[in-house]
Short mmCIF file of C-alpha atoms and ligand atoms in Angstrom, two decimals:
data_model
loop_
_atom_site.label_atom_id
_atom_site.label_comp_id
_atom_site.label_asym_id
_atom_site.label_seq_id
_atom_site.Cartn_x
_atom_site.Cartn_y
_atom_site.Cartn_z
CA MET N 1309 0.00 0.00 0.00
CA ASP N 1310 1.22 3.59 -0.61
CA LYS N 1311 1.55 6.53 1.74
CA LEU N 1312 2.73 10.11 1.28
CA VAL N 1313 5.53 11.34 3.53
CA LEU N 1314 5.80 15.11 3.99
CA LEU N 1315 8.13 17.44 5.85
CA GLY N 1316 6.25 20.65 6.53
CA GLY N 1317 7.35 24.25 6.54
CA ARG N 1318 8.11 25.02 2.91
CA SER N 1319 6.38 27.72 0.86
CA LEU N 1320 5.10 26.56 -2.52
CA GLU N 1321 6.66 28.44 -5.44
CA GLY N 1322 6.29 28.02 -9.19
CA GLU N 1323 3.59 26.78 -11.51
CA VAL N 1324 1.62 23.59 -12.18
CA ALA N 1325 -1.03 22.62 -14.71
CA ILE N 1326 -4.50 21.61 -13.58
CA SER N 1327 -5.67 18.22 -14.87
CA GLY N 1328 -8.97 17.32 -16.49
CA SER N 1329 -12.06 17.22 -14.27
CA LYS N 1330 -12.90 13.78 -12.85
CA ASN N 1331 -16.52 14.75 -12.25
CA THR N 1332 -16.94 15.87 -15.86
CA ALA N 1333 -14.99 13.03 -17.49
CA LEU N 1334 -17.21 10.39 -15.87
CA PRO N 1335 -20.48 11.79 -17.35
CA LEU N 1336 -18.73 12.32 -20.73
CA MET N 1337 -17.60 8.67 -20.75
CA SER N 1338 -21.23 7.74 -20.07
CA ALA N 1339 -22.40 9.87 -23.02
CA ALA N 1340 -20.12 7.84 -25.33
CA MET N 1341 -22.17 4.76 -24.39
CA LEU N 1342 -25.25 6.29 -26.06
CA VAL N 1343 -23.91 5.96 -29.61
CA ASP N 1344 -23.18 3.09 -31.99
CA GLY N 1345 -19.71 4.32 -32.87
CA VAL N 1346 -16.31 5.47 -31.63
CA SER N 1347 -16.13 8.55 -29.40
CA THR N 1348 -13.02 10.54 -28.49
CA LEU N 1349 -12.37 12.32 -25.21
CA TYR N 1350 -9.32 14.55 -24.65
CA ASN N 1351 -7.63 15.69 -21.43
CA VAL N 1352 -8.95 12.72 -19.45
CA PRO N 1353 -7.14 12.70 -16.08
CA ARG N 1354 -5.04 9.68 -15.04
CA LEU N 1355 -7.09 8.71 -11.98
CA ARG N 1356 -8.18 5.48 -10.32
CA ASP N 1357 -11.83 6.43 -10.76
CA ILE N 1358 -11.32 6.77 -14.52
CA TYR N 1359 -9.72 3.31 -14.68
CA THR N 1360 -12.52 1.88 -12.55
CA TYR N 1361 -15.22 3.36 -14.76
CA SER N 1362 -13.39 2.24 -17.92
CA ASN N 1363 -13.75 -1.31 -16.60
CA VAL N 1364 -17.45 -0.79 -15.95
CA LEU N 1365 -17.86 0.20 -19.62
CA ARG N 1366 -15.73 -2.78 -20.75
CA VAL N 1367 -17.98 -5.21 -18.84
CA THR N 1368 -20.88 -4.15 -21.08
CA GLY N 1369 -18.85 -4.94 -24.22
CA ALA N 1370 -17.61 -1.44 -25.04
CA HIS N 1371 -13.98 -1.04 -26.02
CA VAL N 1372 -12.13 1.64 -24.07
CA HIS N 1373 -8.61 2.66 -25.04
CA TYR N 1374 -6.82 5.26 -22.92
CA ASP N 1375 -3.39 6.68 -23.70
CA PRO N 1376 -1.97 7.94 -20.37
CA GLU N 1377 0.67 9.99 -22.18
CA THR N 1378 -1.72 11.98 -24.35
CA ARG N 1379 -4.63 11.70 -21.85
CA THR N 1380 -6.79 10.74 -24.85
CA MET N 1381 -9.55 8.15 -24.56
CA HIS N 1382 -11.40 6.35 -27.37
CA ILE N 1383 -14.63 4.56 -26.52
CA ASP N 1384 -16.20 2.21 -29.06
CA ALA N 1385 -19.73 1.42 -27.89
CA SER N 1386 -20.80 -0.28 -31.12
CA ARG N 1387 -20.60 -3.78 -29.63
CA VAL N 1388 -22.29 -3.26 -26.26
CA GLY N 1389 -24.32 -6.37 -25.51
CA HIS N 1390 -24.19 -6.98 -21.77
CA PHE N 1391 -26.47 -4.66 -19.86
CA GLU N 1392 -25.13 -5.15 -16.39
CA ALA N 1393 -22.67 -3.45 -13.97
CA PRO N 1394 -21.41 -5.69 -11.15
CA TYR N 1395 -21.29 -4.87 -7.45
CA GLU N 1396 -17.50 -5.39 -7.36
CA LEU N 1397 -17.01 -2.37 -9.60
CA VAL N 1398 -19.94 -0.15 -8.61
CA LYS N 1399 -19.04 -0.40 -4.91
CA LYS N 1400 -15.60 1.05 -5.71
CA MET N 1401 -17.02 4.17 -7.24
CA ARG N 1402 -20.49 5.58 -6.83
CA ALA N 1403 -20.51 7.38 -10.19
CA SER N 1404 -20.50 3.96 -11.87
CA PHE N 1405 -24.23 4.29 -11.37
CA TYR N 1406 -24.26 6.55 -14.43
CA ILE N 1407 -24.08 3.38 -16.55
CA LEU N 1408 -27.70 2.74 -15.60
CA GLY N 1409 -28.95 5.90 -17.32
CA ALA N 1410 -26.80 5.23 -20.40
CA LEU N 1411 -27.89 1.58 -20.84
CA LEU N 1412 -31.54 2.37 -20.09
CA GLY N 1413 -31.48 5.36 -22.45
CA ARG N 1414 -29.96 3.49 -25.39
CA PHE N 1415 -31.09 -0.14 -24.92
CA GLY N 1416 -34.13 0.18 -22.65
CA ARG N 1417 -32.69 -2.23 -20.10
CA ALA N 1418 -30.06 -2.43 -17.37
CA ARG N 1419 -29.14 -4.31 -14.21
CA VAL N 1420 -26.80 -2.25 -12.08
CA SER N 1421 -25.67 -2.74 -8.50
CA LEU N 1422 -26.93 -0.16 -6.05
CA PRO N 1423 -23.93 1.96 -5.04
CA GLY N 1424 -22.99 1.53 -1.42
CA GLY N 1425 -22.71 4.39 1.02
CA CYS N 1426 -19.39 6.10 1.46
CA ALA N 1427 -17.13 7.21 4.28
CA TRP N 1428 -19.45 9.95 5.39
CA GLY N 1429 -22.76 8.14 5.32
CA PRO N 1430 -25.54 6.97 3.05
CA ARG N 1431 -25.61 8.27 -0.50
CA PRO N 1432 -29.20 7.72 -1.68
CA VAL N 1433 -30.15 7.34 -5.34
CA ASN N 1434 -33.90 7.78 -4.92
CA LEU N 1435 -33.93 10.84 -7.20
CA HIS N 1436 -32.23 8.84 -9.97
CA LEU N 1437 -34.79 6.03 -9.73
CA GLU N 1438 -37.79 8.36 -9.47
CA GLY N 1439 -36.55 10.12 -12.61
CA PHE N 1440 -36.28 6.84 -14.54
CA ARG N 1441 -39.77 5.79 -13.38
CA ALA N 1442 -41.18 9.15 -14.54
CA LEU N 1443 -39.73 8.40 -18.00
CA GLY N 1444 -41.77 5.19 -18.01
CA ALA N 1445 -39.14 2.68 -16.88
CA GLU N 1446 -40.09 -0.21 -14.63
CA ILE N 1447 -37.62 -0.20 -11.74
CA SER N 1448 -37.24 -3.12 -9.33
CA LEU N 1449 -34.66 -4.18 -6.76
CA ASP N 1450 -33.13 -7.62 -6.99
CA ARG N 1451 -30.62 -8.67 -4.31
CA GLY N 1452 -28.78 -5.35 -4.20
CA TYR N 1453 -29.19 -4.63 -7.89
CA VAL N 1454 -31.46 -2.13 -9.62
CA VAL N 1455 -33.24 -3.76 -12.57
CA ALA N 1456 -34.56 -1.20 -15.06
CA ARG N 1457 -36.73 -1.93 -18.06
CA ALA N 1458 -38.25 0.53 -20.53
CA PRO N 1459 -41.68 -0.15 -22.09
CA ALA N 1460 -41.63 -1.87 -25.49
CA SER N 1461 -42.48 1.50 -27.01
CA GLY N 1462 -39.42 3.04 -25.29
CA LEU N 1463 -39.01 5.78 -22.70
CA ARG N 1464 -41.16 8.87 -23.07
CA GLY N 1465 -40.61 12.47 -21.99
CA ALA N 1466 -41.85 13.57 -18.56
CA ARG N 1467 -41.84 16.43 -16.09
CA ILE N 1468 -39.43 15.73 -13.24
CA ARG N 1469 -38.50 17.81 -10.22
CA PHE N 1470 -35.45 17.09 -8.07
CA GLU N 1471 -35.51 17.86 -4.38
CA PRO N 1472 -32.75 18.56 -3.40
CA PRO N 1473 -30.94 19.40 -6.64
CA SER N 1474 -28.61 16.50 -7.42
CA VAL N 1475 -25.58 16.44 -9.74
CA GLY N 1476 -25.73 12.69 -10.18
CA ALA N 1477 -29.48 12.47 -10.67
CA THR N 1478 -29.38 15.29 -13.24
CA VAL N 1479 -26.61 13.51 -15.18
CA ASN N 1480 -28.27 10.10 -14.98
CA VAL N 1481 -31.73 11.29 -16.02
CA LEU N 1482 -30.23 13.33 -18.89
CA LEU N 1483 -28.53 10.12 -20.12
CA ALA N 1484 -31.94 8.40 -20.20
CA ALA N 1485 -33.97 11.33 -21.54
CA VAL N 1486 -31.95 12.45 -24.59
CA LEU N 1487 -33.13 9.44 -26.66
CA ALA N 1488 -36.64 9.24 -25.17
CA ARG N 1489 -39.76 10.01 -27.24
CA GLY N 1490 -41.08 13.49 -26.59
CA THR N 1491 -39.99 16.30 -24.32
CA THR N 1492 -38.66 16.07 -20.75
CA ARG N 1493 -38.62 18.99 -18.31
CA LEU N 1494 -36.17 18.78 -15.40
CA GLU N 1495 -36.87 21.24 -12.59
CA ASN N 1496 -34.41 22.09 -9.83
CA ALA N 1497 -31.72 20.54 -12.01
CA ALA N 1498 -28.04 20.82 -10.99
CA MET N 1499 -26.12 23.78 -12.46
CA GLU N 1500 -22.56 22.61 -11.66
CA PRO N 1501 -20.05 23.19 -14.50
CA ASP N 1502 -19.70 19.39 -14.69
CA VAL N 1503 -23.36 19.15 -15.72
CA VAL N 1504 -23.24 22.15 -18.10
CA CYS N 1505 -20.14 20.82 -19.93
CA PHE N 1506 -21.75 17.37 -20.11
CA GLY N 1507 -25.01 18.79 -21.51
CA GLU N 1508 -23.15 20.89 -24.07
CA ALA N 1509 -21.27 17.78 -25.24
CA LEU N 1510 -24.58 15.91 -25.60
CA ASN N 1511 -25.92 18.79 -27.72
CA ARG N 1512 -22.83 18.56 -29.95
CA MET N 1513 -23.73 14.87 -30.36
CA GLY N 1514 -27.17 15.87 -31.63
CA ALA N 1515 -29.17 16.02 -28.43
CA ARG N 1516 -31.57 18.91 -27.93
CA ILE N 1517 -31.14 20.24 -24.38
CA SER N 1518 -32.00 23.83 -23.47
CA GLY N 1519 -31.58 25.72 -20.19
CA LEU N 1520 -28.12 24.38 -19.28
CA GLY N 1521 -26.75 26.30 -16.31
CA THR N 1522 -30.24 27.20 -15.13
CA PRO N 1523 -32.47 25.21 -12.74
CA VAL N 1524 -34.86 24.20 -15.55
CA LEU N 1525 -33.75 21.94 -18.41
CA GLU N 1526 -35.89 21.03 -21.41
CA ILE N 1527 -34.84 17.95 -23.37
CA GLU N 1528 -36.44 17.16 -26.72
CA GLY N 1529 -35.77 13.48 -27.40
CA VAL N 1530 -34.01 12.54 -30.65
CA PRO N 1531 -33.84 9.13 -32.37
CA GLU N 1532 -30.05 8.80 -32.32
CA LEU N 1533 -26.84 10.65 -31.51
CA GLN N 1534 -23.48 11.10 -33.23
CA PRO N 1535 -20.22 10.05 -31.57
CA LEU N 1536 -18.84 12.29 -28.83
CA LEU N 1537 -15.83 14.48 -29.48
CA ALA N 1538 -14.98 16.48 -26.35
CA HIS N 1539 -12.14 18.02 -24.36
CA THR N 1540 -12.50 17.43 -20.63
CA PRO N 1541 -12.55 20.81 -18.86
CA PRO N 1542 -10.07 21.42 -16.00
CA ASP N 1543 -10.90 20.17 -12.51
CA ARG N 1544 -12.29 23.06 -10.43
CA ILE N 1545 -11.83 21.12 -7.18
CA GLU N 1546 -8.16 20.42 -7.91
CA LEU N 1547 -7.78 24.11 -8.79
CA GLY N 1548 -9.33 25.22 -5.48
CA THR N 1549 -7.19 22.70 -3.60
CA TYR N 1550 -3.93 24.12 -4.99
CA MET N 1551 -5.10 27.70 -4.37
CA ILE N 1552 -5.61 26.77 -0.71
CA ALA N 1553 -2.20 25.04 -0.61
CA ALA N 1554 -0.54 28.21 -1.93
CA ALA N 1555 -2.32 30.40 0.62
CA MET N 1556 -1.57 28.09 3.56
CA THR N 1557 2.15 27.96 2.78
CA ARG N 1558 2.45 31.69 2.02
CA GLY N 1559 3.55 30.64 -1.44
CA ARG N 1560 3.54 32.20 -4.87
CA VAL N 1561 1.91 29.80 -7.31
CA ARG N 1562 0.57 30.08 -10.84
CA LEU N 1563 -2.03 27.47 -11.80
CA LEU N 1564 -2.17 26.82 -15.55
CA GLN N 1565 -4.78 25.21 -17.82
CA ALA N 1566 -7.40 26.38 -15.34
CA GLU N 1567 -10.97 27.59 -15.81
CA PRO N 1568 -11.47 30.35 -13.19
CA ALA N 1569 -15.13 30.78 -14.16
CA HIS N 1570 -15.90 27.30 -12.82
CA LEU N 1571 -14.99 28.34 -9.27
CA GLY N 1572 -18.28 30.22 -8.74
CA ASP N 1573 -18.42 32.07 -5.40
CA PHE N 1574 -15.25 30.33 -4.15
CA LEU N 1575 -12.98 32.90 -5.84
CA GLU N 1576 -14.34 35.93 -3.95
CA ILE N 1577 -14.58 34.00 -0.67
CA PHE N 1578 -10.95 32.91 -1.14
CA ARG N 1579 -9.87 36.56 -1.63
CA GLN N 1580 -11.35 37.39 1.81
CA THR N 1581 -8.51 35.38 3.41
CA GLY N 1582 -6.14 38.13 2.29
CA ALA N 1583 -4.53 36.05 -0.44
CA ARG N 1584 -3.54 38.07 -3.51
CA VAL N 1585 -5.20 36.58 -6.58
CA GLU N 1586 -4.68 37.46 -10.23
CA VAL N 1587 -7.05 35.83 -12.73
CA GLY N 1588 -6.24 35.21 -16.41
CA PRO N 1589 -8.31 33.55 -19.14
CA ASP N 1590 -6.87 30.10 -18.34
CA TRP N 1591 -4.65 30.67 -15.29
CA ILE N 1592 -4.80 31.88 -11.72
CA TYR N 1593 -1.87 33.34 -9.75
CA VAL N 1594 -2.06 33.10 -5.95
CA GLU N 1595 0.21 34.79 -3.43
CA GLY N 1596 -0.36 33.63 0.12
CA PRO N 1597 -0.95 36.35 2.72
CA GLU N 1598 1.39 36.97 5.65
CA VAL N 1599 -1.66 36.60 7.88
CA ILE N 1600 -4.61 34.42 6.83
CA GLN N 1601 -7.90 36.08 7.74
CA PRO N 1602 -10.50 33.76 9.33
CA VAL N 1603 -13.38 33.32 6.85
CA SER N 1604 -16.40 31.24 7.81
CA ILE N 1605 -18.08 29.38 4.95
CA GLN N 1606 -21.24 27.42 4.27
CA THR N 1607 -21.33 24.97 1.37
CA ALA N 1608 -24.07 25.19 -1.25
CA VAL N 1609 -24.89 23.94 -4.72
CA TYR N 1610 -23.19 25.79 -7.58
CA PRO N 1611 -22.30 28.63 -7.73
CA GLY N 1612 -22.03 28.43 -3.94
CA PHE N 1613 -18.99 27.18 -2.02
CA PRO N 1614 -18.40 23.56 -3.18
CA THR N 1615 -18.77 20.83 -0.56
CA ASP N 1616 -15.76 19.16 -2.21
CA LEU N 1617 -13.56 22.02 -0.95
CA GLN N 1618 -14.79 22.24 2.64
CA ALA N 1619 -12.26 19.77 4.09
CA GLN N 1620 -9.42 21.67 2.44
CA TRP N 1621 -10.82 24.98 3.74
CA THR N 1622 -11.02 23.52 7.25
CA ALA N 1623 -7.29 22.69 7.11
CA MET N 1624 -6.49 26.26 6.01
CA MET N 1625 -8.65 27.82 8.74
CA THR N 1626 -6.50 26.10 11.41
CA GLN N 1627 -3.82 28.58 10.25
CA ALA N 1628 -6.09 31.63 10.19
CA ASP N 1629 -5.55 34.50 12.61
CA GLY N 1630 -8.83 33.93 14.43
CA ASP N 1631 -11.70 31.48 14.81
CA SER N 1632 -14.08 30.44 12.02
CA THR N 1633 -16.80 27.93 11.19
CA VAL N 1634 -17.29 25.55 8.26
CA THR N 1635 -20.87 24.39 7.66
CA ASP N 1636 -21.76 21.68 5.15
CA THR N 1637 -25.38 21.93 3.98
CA ILE N 1638 -24.94 19.27 1.26
CA TYR N 1639 -23.55 16.41 3.38
CA PHE N 1640 -24.23 16.79 7.09
CA ASP N 1641 -21.48 14.53 8.36
CA ARG N 1642 -18.60 15.08 5.94
CA PHE N 1643 -16.11 15.68 8.76
CA LYS N 1644 -14.19 12.40 8.97
CA HIS N 1645 -10.95 14.33 8.43
CA VAL N 1646 -11.42 16.33 11.64
CA PRO N 1647 -10.29 13.63 14.12
CA GLU N 1648 -7.09 13.22 12.10
CA LEU N 1649 -6.49 16.98 12.08
CA LEU N 1650 -6.98 16.95 15.87
CA ARG N 1651 -4.18 14.39 16.10
CA MET N 1652 -1.95 16.99 14.44
CA GLY N 1653 -2.86 19.57 17.06
CA ALA N 1654 -5.78 21.32 15.40
CA GLN N 1655 -8.51 22.63 17.70
CA ILE N 1656 -11.82 21.88 15.99
CA GLU N 1657 -15.19 20.99 17.42
CA VAL N 1658 -17.91 19.55 15.17
CA VAL N 1659 -21.47 20.24 16.29
CA GLY N 1660 -24.04 18.81 13.87
CA ASN N 1661 -23.02 19.87 10.36
CA ARG N 1662 -20.80 22.71 11.56
CA ALA N 1663 -17.08 22.64 12.43
CA HIS N 1664 -15.86 25.34 14.84
CA ILE N 1665 -12.19 25.94 14.11
CA ARG N 1666 -9.74 27.67 16.45
CA GLY N 1667 -7.12 29.74 14.62
CA ARG N 1668 -4.21 29.99 14.59
CA THR N 1669 -3.06 26.59 15.91
CA ARG N 1670 0.34 24.99 15.69
CA LEU N 1671 0.23 21.71 13.77
CA ILE N 1672 2.67 18.90 14.52
CA GLY N 1673 3.33 16.18 11.94
CA ALA N 1674 1.87 12.72 12.63
CA GLN N 1675 0.74 9.49 10.97
CA VAL N 1676 -2.76 10.19 9.70
CA MET N 1677 -5.26 8.69 7.36
CA SER N 1678 -8.65 9.62 6.04
CA THR N 1679 -11.37 7.55 4.53
CA ASP N 1680 -12.42 9.73 1.66
CA LEU N 1681 -10.84 11.61 -1.21
CA ARG N 1682 -11.22 15.21 -0.09
CA GLY N 1683 -10.62 14.39 3.56
CA SER N 1684 -7.31 12.80 2.58
CA VAL N 1685 -6.10 15.84 0.70
CA SER N 1686 -6.93 18.09 3.67
CA LEU N 1687 -4.41 16.03 5.67
CA VAL N 1688 -1.78 16.60 2.98
CA LEU N 1689 -2.45 20.34 3.18
CA ALA N 1690 -2.05 20.21 6.96
CA GLY N 1691 1.19 18.26 6.50
CA LEU N 1692 2.55 21.04 4.27
CA VAL N 1693 2.48 23.48 7.19
CA ALA N 1694 2.93 21.10 10.15
CA GLU N 1695 6.20 20.93 12.05
CA GLY N 1696 8.16 17.81 11.22
CA ARG N 1697 7.06 14.68 9.39
CA THR N 1698 3.53 13.70 8.41
CA ASP N 1699 2.68 10.31 6.91
CA VAL N 1700 -0.68 10.30 5.09
CA LEU N 1701 -1.67 6.65 4.83
CA ARG N 1702 -3.99 4.87 2.36
CA VAL N 1703 -3.10 7.12 -0.54
CA TYR N 1704 -5.43 5.15 -2.79
CA HIS N 1705 -8.15 7.55 -1.66
CA LEU N 1706 -6.11 10.44 -3.06
CA ASP N 1707 -5.27 8.61 -6.26
CA ARG N 1708 -8.99 8.44 -7.01
CA GLY N 1709 -9.23 12.17 -7.63
CA TYR N 1710 -5.83 13.90 -7.69
CA GLU N 1711 -3.50 13.23 -10.60
CA ALA N 1712 0.17 12.98 -9.55
CA LEU N 1713 -0.40 14.97 -6.37
CA GLU N 1714 3.06 14.42 -4.90
CA VAL N 1715 4.73 15.11 -8.27
CA LYS N 1716 2.92 18.42 -8.64
CA LEU N 1717 3.56 19.47 -5.04
CA SER N 1718 7.25 18.49 -5.32
CA ALA N 1719 7.49 20.61 -8.47
CA LEU N 1720 6.25 23.51 -6.34
CA GLY N 1721 8.98 22.88 -3.76
CA ALA N 1722 7.16 20.77 -1.19
CA ASP N 1723 9.16 18.06 0.57
CA ILE N 1724 6.85 15.17 -0.22
CA ARG N 1725 7.41 11.61 -1.46
CA ARG N 1726 5.42 8.43 -2.00
CA GLU N 1727 6.49 5.32 -0.10
CA GLN N 1728 5.18 1.80 0.17
CA TYR N 1729 4.21 0.34 3.53
CA GLU N 1730 2.33 -2.57 5.03
CA GLU N 1731 -0.46 -2.14 7.53
CA PHE N 1732 -0.48 -4.79 10.26
CA GLY N 1733 -3.46 -3.78 12.27
CA THR N 1734 -2.41 -0.36 13.42
CA VAL N 1735 1.31 -1.06 13.31
CA VAL N 1736 2.92 0.50 10.26
CA LEU N 1737 6.25 -1.09 9.31
CA PRO N 1738 8.26 1.08 6.93
CA LEU N 1739 9.30 -1.59 4.42
CA GLU N 1740 12.66 -0.05 3.72
CA GLU N 1741 13.69 -0.37 7.40
CA GLU N 1742 12.01 -3.72 7.98
CA GLU N 1743 14.38 -6.21 9.63
CA GLN N 1744 14.57 -9.42 7.60
CA MET N 1745 12.04 -11.61 9.40
C1 EPZ Y 1837 -21.42 14.63 -6.99
O1 EPZ Y 1837 -21.86 13.54 -6.20
C2 EPZ Y 1837 -19.91 14.58 -6.95
N1 EPZ Y 1837 -19.45 13.33 -7.54
C3 EPZ Y 1837 -19.42 14.69 -5.50
O2 EPZ Y 1837 -17.99 14.75 -5.54
C4 EPZ Y 1837 -19.94 15.98 -4.89
O3 EPZ Y 1837 -19.59 16.02 -3.53
C5 EPZ Y 1837 -21.47 16.04 -5.03
O4 EPZ Y 1837 -21.85 15.88 -6.41
C6 EPZ Y 1837 -22.04 17.37 -4.54
O5 EPZ Y 1837 -21.50 18.41 -5.30
C7 EPZ Y 1837 -19.38 13.23 -8.88
O6 EPZ Y 1837 -19.69 14.15 -9.60
C8 EPZ Y 1837 -18.89 11.92 -9.43
P1 EPZ Y 1837 -25.52 14.83 -5.37
P2 EPZ Y 1837 -23.43 13.13 -6.25
O7 EPZ Y 1837 -26.43 13.82 -5.96
O8 EPZ Y 1837 -23.96 13.32 -7.62
C9 EPZ Y 1837 -28.71 14.05 -2.00
C10 EPZ Y 1837 -15.81 14.04 -5.13
O9 EPZ Y 1837 -15.15 14.24 -4.11
N2 EPZ Y 1837 -29.29 13.05 -2.92
O10 EPZ Y 1837 -25.44 16.19 -6.00
O11 EPZ Y 1837 -23.56 11.80 -5.62
C11 EPZ Y 1837 -27.35 13.62 -1.47
O12 EPZ Y 1837 -27.50 12.78 -0.34
C12 EPZ Y 1837 -17.26 13.64 -5.00
O13 EPZ Y 1837 -15.39 14.17 -6.30
C13 EPZ Y 1837 -30.49 12.43 -2.59
O14 EPZ Y 1837 -31.08 12.70 -1.54
O15 EPZ Y 1837 -24.06 14.22 -5.28
C14 EPZ Y 1837 -26.72 14.95 -1.13
O16 EPZ Y 1837 -27.16 15.36 0.16
C15 EPZ Y 1837 -17.63 13.33 -3.56
N3 EPZ Y 1837 -31.03 11.52 -3.44
C16 EPZ Y 1837 -27.31 15.91 -2.17
O17 EPZ Y 1837 -28.43 15.24 -2.73
C17 EPZ Y 1837 -30.41 11.18 -4.63
O18 EPZ Y 1837 -30.96 10.36 -5.38
C18 EPZ Y 1837 -26.35 16.22 -3.29
O19 EPZ Y 1837 -25.88 14.98 -3.81
C19 EPZ Y 1837 -29.20 11.82 -4.94
C20 EPZ Y 1837 -28.66 12.75 -4.08
#
């Protein structure tokens, strides 16, 4: 198993490029499943979740070829003939559930494992299933699998309202609705850039979606689509993560191949910390402040503060010159990283869905681990400023959503390296020092 070993105290200096967006690439890969042909996707990030989802597509009979050097992916969905996604793969990554909308939309049938929960609690899919039922599909549960079947006459347009707005349900129902007969109206639809870029790609394939980026989408079903040709937009969560890393370490960092517009309210909230920010058409320059101002935040759907950046913000607020709060209104218990930050000396109290953070606190390096992707990266951020050595264990969580994290941070001057280790219960034996047994 891999861990990241950091020595804190260095300011980040220099420039790195932001990789393609995981949460946009996954819907785009699903769109390729809607056509009898070969689709091409550029700037696909080299991430575990992308490999996992590629295998989900392969199980159905699609051919997926990914060139990790060029980050280009070709998906040939002309020979899809197996309409099932197994538990072993879906449990590894919740977004595998998108295959249900794609198979149901194109073939009228699918049998897909229900995704499990995740580190911070249940992740329901009721909105997905209610959307499919509204389109006329018969949905049943069979030993942990969702079995979906369209009527012989195919899916038909419907009026659907999401409560709360859901990124995944919006993506999944769009996948089913674009080839349905008639018009579908989605109300309270998600407006995240991931969804807008995905919908725009579907329109370039011949779909007829209007209202993208607003809460109401109208989809006029079409009989077939043309192959996808798309460039994955940059990852706004990776971008925000590196901006926070630069501010925390009082660094001077330029982030390239970025899309500042996808940050929504985060950009102005970030400026309130005192960080100096210059914004270009496809880059952002961040200069960390001498003193980080405490800025309390509350997550919200786009364009509000992204829930996927709240763990990283919490780490930064431990270094602020004053107390602050972080409230997550999307996921009420997404605070599994807090106990690990406490072990590094942070002073944080979580009450309900709100973390009360004491600033500024001295962080001391330690062995830490988190159980989810964004929680893990918040521990890396803490390790960048902590005194001494921090080992962040179970790096596979990070590898799901951050491409070459330690390579990029090293290029910015951080003292960080990847090492292998074995976990024996709670005892961690550094392999390189292990006595020959
Ligand atoms: C997407 O998850 C992202 N994942 C998540 O990022 C992100 O945290 C989340 O959106 C919120 O922005 C991908 O895009 C692959 P939701 P998703 O459906 O679609 C409730 C990361 O770190 N809900 O918008 O699963 C749900 O419980 C990941 O990259 C229902 O009640 O999120 C939550 O409270 C983590 N019923 C709220 O909606 C449903 O059927 C928003 O969830 C679906 C969702």
